PDB file of C-alpha atoms and ligand atoms in Angstrom:
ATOM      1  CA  UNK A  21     -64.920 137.925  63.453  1.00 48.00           C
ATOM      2  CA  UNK A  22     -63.845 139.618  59.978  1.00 54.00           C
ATOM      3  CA  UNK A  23     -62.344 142.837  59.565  1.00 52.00           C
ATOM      4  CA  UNK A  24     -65.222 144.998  58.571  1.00 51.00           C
ATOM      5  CA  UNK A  25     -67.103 143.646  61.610  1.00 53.00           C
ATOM      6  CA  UNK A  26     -64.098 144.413  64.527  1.00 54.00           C
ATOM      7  CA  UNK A  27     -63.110 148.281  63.049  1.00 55.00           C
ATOM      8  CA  UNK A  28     -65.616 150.978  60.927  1.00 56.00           C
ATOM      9  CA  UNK A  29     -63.076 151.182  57.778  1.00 58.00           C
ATOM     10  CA  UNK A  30     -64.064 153.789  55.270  1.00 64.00           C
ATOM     11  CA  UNK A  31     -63.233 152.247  51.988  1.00 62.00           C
ATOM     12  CA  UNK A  32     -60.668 153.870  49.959  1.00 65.00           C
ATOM     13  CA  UNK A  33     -62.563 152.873  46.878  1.00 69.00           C
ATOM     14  CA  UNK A  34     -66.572 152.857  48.005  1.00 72.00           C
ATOM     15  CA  UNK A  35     -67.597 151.323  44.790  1.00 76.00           C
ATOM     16  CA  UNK A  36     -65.768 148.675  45.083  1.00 73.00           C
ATOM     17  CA  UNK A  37     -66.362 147.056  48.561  1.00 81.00           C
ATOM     18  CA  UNK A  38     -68.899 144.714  49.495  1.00 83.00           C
ATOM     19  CA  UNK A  39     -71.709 144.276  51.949  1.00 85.00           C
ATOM     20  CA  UNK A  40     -69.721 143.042  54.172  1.00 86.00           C
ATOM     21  CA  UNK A  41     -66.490 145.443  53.718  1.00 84.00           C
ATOM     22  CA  UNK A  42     -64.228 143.387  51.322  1.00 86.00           C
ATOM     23  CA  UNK A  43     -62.752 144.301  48.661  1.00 80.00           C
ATOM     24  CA  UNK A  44     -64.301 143.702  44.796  1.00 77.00           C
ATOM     25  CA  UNK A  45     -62.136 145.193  42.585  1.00 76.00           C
ATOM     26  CA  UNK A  46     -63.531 146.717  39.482  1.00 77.00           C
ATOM     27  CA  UNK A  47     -63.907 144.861  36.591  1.00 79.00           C
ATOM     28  CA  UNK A  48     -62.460 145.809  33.408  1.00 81.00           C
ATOM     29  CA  UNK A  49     -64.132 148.567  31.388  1.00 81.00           C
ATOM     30  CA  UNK A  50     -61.858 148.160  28.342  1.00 90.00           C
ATOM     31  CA  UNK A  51     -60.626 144.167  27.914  1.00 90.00           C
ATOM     32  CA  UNK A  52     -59.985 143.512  24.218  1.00 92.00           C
ATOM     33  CA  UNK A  53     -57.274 141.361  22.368  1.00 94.00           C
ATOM     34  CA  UNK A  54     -54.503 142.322  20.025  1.00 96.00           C
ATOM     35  CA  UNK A  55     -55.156 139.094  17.644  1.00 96.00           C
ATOM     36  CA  UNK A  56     -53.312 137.981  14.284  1.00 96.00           C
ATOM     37  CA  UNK A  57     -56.041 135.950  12.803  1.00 97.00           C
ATOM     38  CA  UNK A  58     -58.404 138.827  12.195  1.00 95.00           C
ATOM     39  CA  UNK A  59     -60.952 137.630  15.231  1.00 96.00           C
ATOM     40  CA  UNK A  60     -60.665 141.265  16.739  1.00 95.00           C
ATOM     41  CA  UNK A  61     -60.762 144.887  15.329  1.00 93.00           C
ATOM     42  CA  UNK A  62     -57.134 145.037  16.754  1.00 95.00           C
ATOM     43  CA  UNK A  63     -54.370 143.316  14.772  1.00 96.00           C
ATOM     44  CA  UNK A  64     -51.194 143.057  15.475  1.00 97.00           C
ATOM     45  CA  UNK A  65     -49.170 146.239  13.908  1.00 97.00           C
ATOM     46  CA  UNK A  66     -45.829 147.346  14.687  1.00 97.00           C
ATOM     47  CA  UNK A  67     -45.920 150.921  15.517  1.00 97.00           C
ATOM     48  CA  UNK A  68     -49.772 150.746  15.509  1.00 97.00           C
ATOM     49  CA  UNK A  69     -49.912 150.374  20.303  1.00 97.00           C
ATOM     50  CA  UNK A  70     -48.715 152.454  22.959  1.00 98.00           C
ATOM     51  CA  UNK A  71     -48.390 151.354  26.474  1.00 98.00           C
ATOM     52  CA  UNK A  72     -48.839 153.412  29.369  1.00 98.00           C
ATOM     53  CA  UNK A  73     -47.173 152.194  32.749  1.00 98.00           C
ATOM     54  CA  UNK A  74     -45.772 153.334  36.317  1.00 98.00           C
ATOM     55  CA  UNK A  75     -42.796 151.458  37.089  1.00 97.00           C
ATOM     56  CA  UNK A  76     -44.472 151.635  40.644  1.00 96.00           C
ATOM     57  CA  UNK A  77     -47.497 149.121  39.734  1.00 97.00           C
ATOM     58  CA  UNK A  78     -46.829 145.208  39.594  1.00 96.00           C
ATOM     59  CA  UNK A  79     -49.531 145.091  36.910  1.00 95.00           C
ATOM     60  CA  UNK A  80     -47.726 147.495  34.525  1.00 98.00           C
ATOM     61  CA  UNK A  81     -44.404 145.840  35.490  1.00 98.00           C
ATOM     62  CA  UNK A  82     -46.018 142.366  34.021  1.00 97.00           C
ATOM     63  CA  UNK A  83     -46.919 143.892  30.807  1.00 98.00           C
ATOM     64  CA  UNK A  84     -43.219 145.885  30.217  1.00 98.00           C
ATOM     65  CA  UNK A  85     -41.879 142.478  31.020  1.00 98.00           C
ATOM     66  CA  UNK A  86     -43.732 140.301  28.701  1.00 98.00           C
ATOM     67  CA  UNK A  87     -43.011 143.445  25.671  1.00 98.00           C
ATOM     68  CA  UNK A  88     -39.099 142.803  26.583  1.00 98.00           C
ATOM     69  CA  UNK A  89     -39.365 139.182  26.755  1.00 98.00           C
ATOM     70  CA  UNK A  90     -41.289 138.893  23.133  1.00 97.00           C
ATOM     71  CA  UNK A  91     -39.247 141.540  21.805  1.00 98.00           C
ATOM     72  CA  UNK A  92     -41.634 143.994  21.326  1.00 98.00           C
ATOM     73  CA  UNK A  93     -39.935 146.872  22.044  1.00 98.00           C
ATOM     74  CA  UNK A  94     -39.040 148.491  18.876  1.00 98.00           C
ATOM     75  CA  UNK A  95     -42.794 147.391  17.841  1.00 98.00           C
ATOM     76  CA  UNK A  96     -44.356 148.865  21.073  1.00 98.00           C
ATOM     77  CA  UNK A  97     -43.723 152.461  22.504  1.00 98.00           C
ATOM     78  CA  UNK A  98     -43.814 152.702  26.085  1.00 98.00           C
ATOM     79  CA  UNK A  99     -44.521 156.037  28.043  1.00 98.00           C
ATOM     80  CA  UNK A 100     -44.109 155.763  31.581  1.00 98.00           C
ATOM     81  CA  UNK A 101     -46.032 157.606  34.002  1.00 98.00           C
ATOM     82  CA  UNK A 102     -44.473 159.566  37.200  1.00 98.00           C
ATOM     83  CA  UNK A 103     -44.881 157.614  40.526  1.00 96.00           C
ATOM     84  CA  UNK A 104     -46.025 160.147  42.509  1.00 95.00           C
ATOM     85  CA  UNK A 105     -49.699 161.039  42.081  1.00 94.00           C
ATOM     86  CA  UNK A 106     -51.656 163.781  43.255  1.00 94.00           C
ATOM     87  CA  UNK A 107     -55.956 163.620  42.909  1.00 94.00           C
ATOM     88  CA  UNK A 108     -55.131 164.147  39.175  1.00 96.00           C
ATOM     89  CA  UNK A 109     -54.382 160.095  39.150  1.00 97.00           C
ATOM     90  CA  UNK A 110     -51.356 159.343  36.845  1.00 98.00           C
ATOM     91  CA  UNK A 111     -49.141 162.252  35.410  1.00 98.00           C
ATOM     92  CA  UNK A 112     -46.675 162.381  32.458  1.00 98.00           C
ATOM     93  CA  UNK A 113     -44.396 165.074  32.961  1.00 97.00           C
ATOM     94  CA  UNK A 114     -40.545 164.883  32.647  1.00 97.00           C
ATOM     95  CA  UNK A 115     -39.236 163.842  36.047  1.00 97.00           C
ATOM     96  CA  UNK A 116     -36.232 161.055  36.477  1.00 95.00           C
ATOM     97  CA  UNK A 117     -37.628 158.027  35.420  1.00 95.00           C
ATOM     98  CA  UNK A 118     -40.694 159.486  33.808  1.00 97.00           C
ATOM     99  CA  UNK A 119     -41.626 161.779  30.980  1.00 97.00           C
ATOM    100  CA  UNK A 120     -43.900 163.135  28.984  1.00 98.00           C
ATOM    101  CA  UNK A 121     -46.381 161.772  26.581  1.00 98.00           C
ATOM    102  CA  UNK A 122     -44.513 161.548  23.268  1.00 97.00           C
ATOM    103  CA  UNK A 123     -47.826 160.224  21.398  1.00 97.00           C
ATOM    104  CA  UNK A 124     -50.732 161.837  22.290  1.00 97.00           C
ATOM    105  CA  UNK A 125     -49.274 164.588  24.464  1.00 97.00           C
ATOM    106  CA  UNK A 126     -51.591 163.675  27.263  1.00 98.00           C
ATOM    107  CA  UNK A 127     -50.511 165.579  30.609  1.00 98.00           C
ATOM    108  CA  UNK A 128     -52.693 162.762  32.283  1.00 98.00           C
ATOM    109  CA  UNK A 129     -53.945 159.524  31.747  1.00 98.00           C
ATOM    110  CA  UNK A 130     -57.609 160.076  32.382  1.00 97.00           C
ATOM    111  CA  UNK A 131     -56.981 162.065  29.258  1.00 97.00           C
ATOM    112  CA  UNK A 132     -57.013 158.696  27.578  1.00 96.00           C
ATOM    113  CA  UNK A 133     -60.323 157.450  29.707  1.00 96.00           C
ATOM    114  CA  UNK A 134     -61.699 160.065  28.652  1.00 95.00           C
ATOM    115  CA  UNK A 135     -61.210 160.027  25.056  1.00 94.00           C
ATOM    116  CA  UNK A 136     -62.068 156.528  24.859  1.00 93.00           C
ATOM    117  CA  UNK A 137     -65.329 156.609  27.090  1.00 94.00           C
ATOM    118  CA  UNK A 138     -66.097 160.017  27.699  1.00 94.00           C
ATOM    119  CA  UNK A 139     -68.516 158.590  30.565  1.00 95.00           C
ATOM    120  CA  UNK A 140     -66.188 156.405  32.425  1.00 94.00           C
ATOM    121  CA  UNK A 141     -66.443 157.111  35.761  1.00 91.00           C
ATOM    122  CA  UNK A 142     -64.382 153.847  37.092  1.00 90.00           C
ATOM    123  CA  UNK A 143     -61.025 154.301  38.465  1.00 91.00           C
ATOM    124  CA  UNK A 144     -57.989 155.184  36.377  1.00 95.00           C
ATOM    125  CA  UNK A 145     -55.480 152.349  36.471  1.00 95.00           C
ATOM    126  CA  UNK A 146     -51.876 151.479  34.728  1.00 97.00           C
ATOM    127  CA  UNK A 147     -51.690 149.505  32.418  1.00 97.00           C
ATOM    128  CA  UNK A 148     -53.052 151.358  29.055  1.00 97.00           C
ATOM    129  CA  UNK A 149     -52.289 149.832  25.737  1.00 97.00           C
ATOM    130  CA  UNK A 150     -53.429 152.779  23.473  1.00 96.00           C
ATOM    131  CA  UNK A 151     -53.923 151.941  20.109  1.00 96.00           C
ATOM    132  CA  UNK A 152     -53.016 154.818  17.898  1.00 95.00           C
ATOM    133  CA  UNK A 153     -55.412 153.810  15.033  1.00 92.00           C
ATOM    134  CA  UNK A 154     -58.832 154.228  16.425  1.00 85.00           C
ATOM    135  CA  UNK A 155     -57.832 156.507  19.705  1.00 77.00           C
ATOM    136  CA  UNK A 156     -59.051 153.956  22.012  1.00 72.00           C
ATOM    137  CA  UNK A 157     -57.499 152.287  24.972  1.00 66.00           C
ATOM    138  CA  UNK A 158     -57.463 148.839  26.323  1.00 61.00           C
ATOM    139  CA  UNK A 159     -56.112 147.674  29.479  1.00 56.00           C
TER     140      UNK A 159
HETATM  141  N1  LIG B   1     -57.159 146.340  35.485  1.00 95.87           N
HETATM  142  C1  LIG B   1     -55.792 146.549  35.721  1.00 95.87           C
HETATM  143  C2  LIG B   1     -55.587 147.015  37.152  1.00 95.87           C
HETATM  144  C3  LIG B   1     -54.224 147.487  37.410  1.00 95.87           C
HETATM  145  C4  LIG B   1     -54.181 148.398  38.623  1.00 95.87           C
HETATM  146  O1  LIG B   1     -54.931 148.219  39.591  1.00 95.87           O
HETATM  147  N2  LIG B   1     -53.281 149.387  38.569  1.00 95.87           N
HETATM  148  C5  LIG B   1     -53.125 150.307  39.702  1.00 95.87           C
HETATM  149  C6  LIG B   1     -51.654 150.493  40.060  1.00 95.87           C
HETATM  150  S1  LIG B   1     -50.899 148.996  40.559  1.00 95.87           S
HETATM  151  C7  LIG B   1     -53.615 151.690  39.348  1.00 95.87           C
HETATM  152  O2  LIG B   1     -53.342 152.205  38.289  1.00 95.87           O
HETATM  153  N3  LIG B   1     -54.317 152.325  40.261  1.00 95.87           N
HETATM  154  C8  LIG B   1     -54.743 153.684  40.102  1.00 95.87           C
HETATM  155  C9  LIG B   1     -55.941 154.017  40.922  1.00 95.87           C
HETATM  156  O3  LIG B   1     -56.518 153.135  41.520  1.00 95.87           O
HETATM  157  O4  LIG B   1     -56.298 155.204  40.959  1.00 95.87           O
HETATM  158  C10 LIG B   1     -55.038 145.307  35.397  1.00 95.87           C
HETATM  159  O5  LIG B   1     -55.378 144.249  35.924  1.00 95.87           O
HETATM  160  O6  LIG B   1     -54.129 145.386  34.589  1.00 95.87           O
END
């Protein structure tokens, strides 16, 4: 007997859970590649991205390790986000370990959703590589 069928769970995230109560997490709204070759509308540029990470989320802790471990970090500025969150999602305001949002001043990042895809109405997830050129986000 599964989970869903021994307790009634309500699902922290209703649009993404099955039939049957498991999980499906959301698929990615903005998935695009940074690309040398000219193949994308994003080429590689230093100064040109921003990334947007909590320290608290394993994803965003892949990406700050791969910009260290290439070197990006003079090439890549990195904003990172406070780790505790109200309803408001993901805050940049200057607590220890976070600040604020030297780039685009954004106070949150659904500021960023929503300037990319003012009708995005997925969740709001770390993390954002903005790219200062066109004012879009990918994740
Ligand atoms: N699509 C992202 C997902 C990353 C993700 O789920 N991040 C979580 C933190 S670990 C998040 O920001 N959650 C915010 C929310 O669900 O409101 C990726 O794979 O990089």
């Amino acid at each position: 007997m599964g989970y869903a069928e021994t307790m009634s769970v309500r699902a922290k995230f209703p649009k993404e859970q099955s039939e049957d109560g498991r999980f499906v997490r959301q698929d990615d709204a903005f998935r695009d590649w940074v690309r040398a070759d000219g193949s994308t509308r994003y080429p590689v540029a230093s100064g040109r991205y921003h990334l947007y990470v909590s320290l608290a989320c394993p994803w965003a802790s892949r990406a700050i390790i791969v910009r260290r471990l290439k070197g990006l970090e003079s090439a890549i500025g990195m904003t990172v986000a406070d780790p505790i969150r109200d309803e408001r999602g993901w805050a940049f305001r200057e607590v220890p370990g976070a600040s604020r949002d030297p780039v685009n001043q954004f106070a949150y990042l659904s500021e960023a959703y929503e300037a990319t895809d003012p009708s995005y109405r997925g969740r709001v997830t770390v993390p954002v590589l903005w790219d200062t050129m066109t004012h879009r986000h990918r994740q």
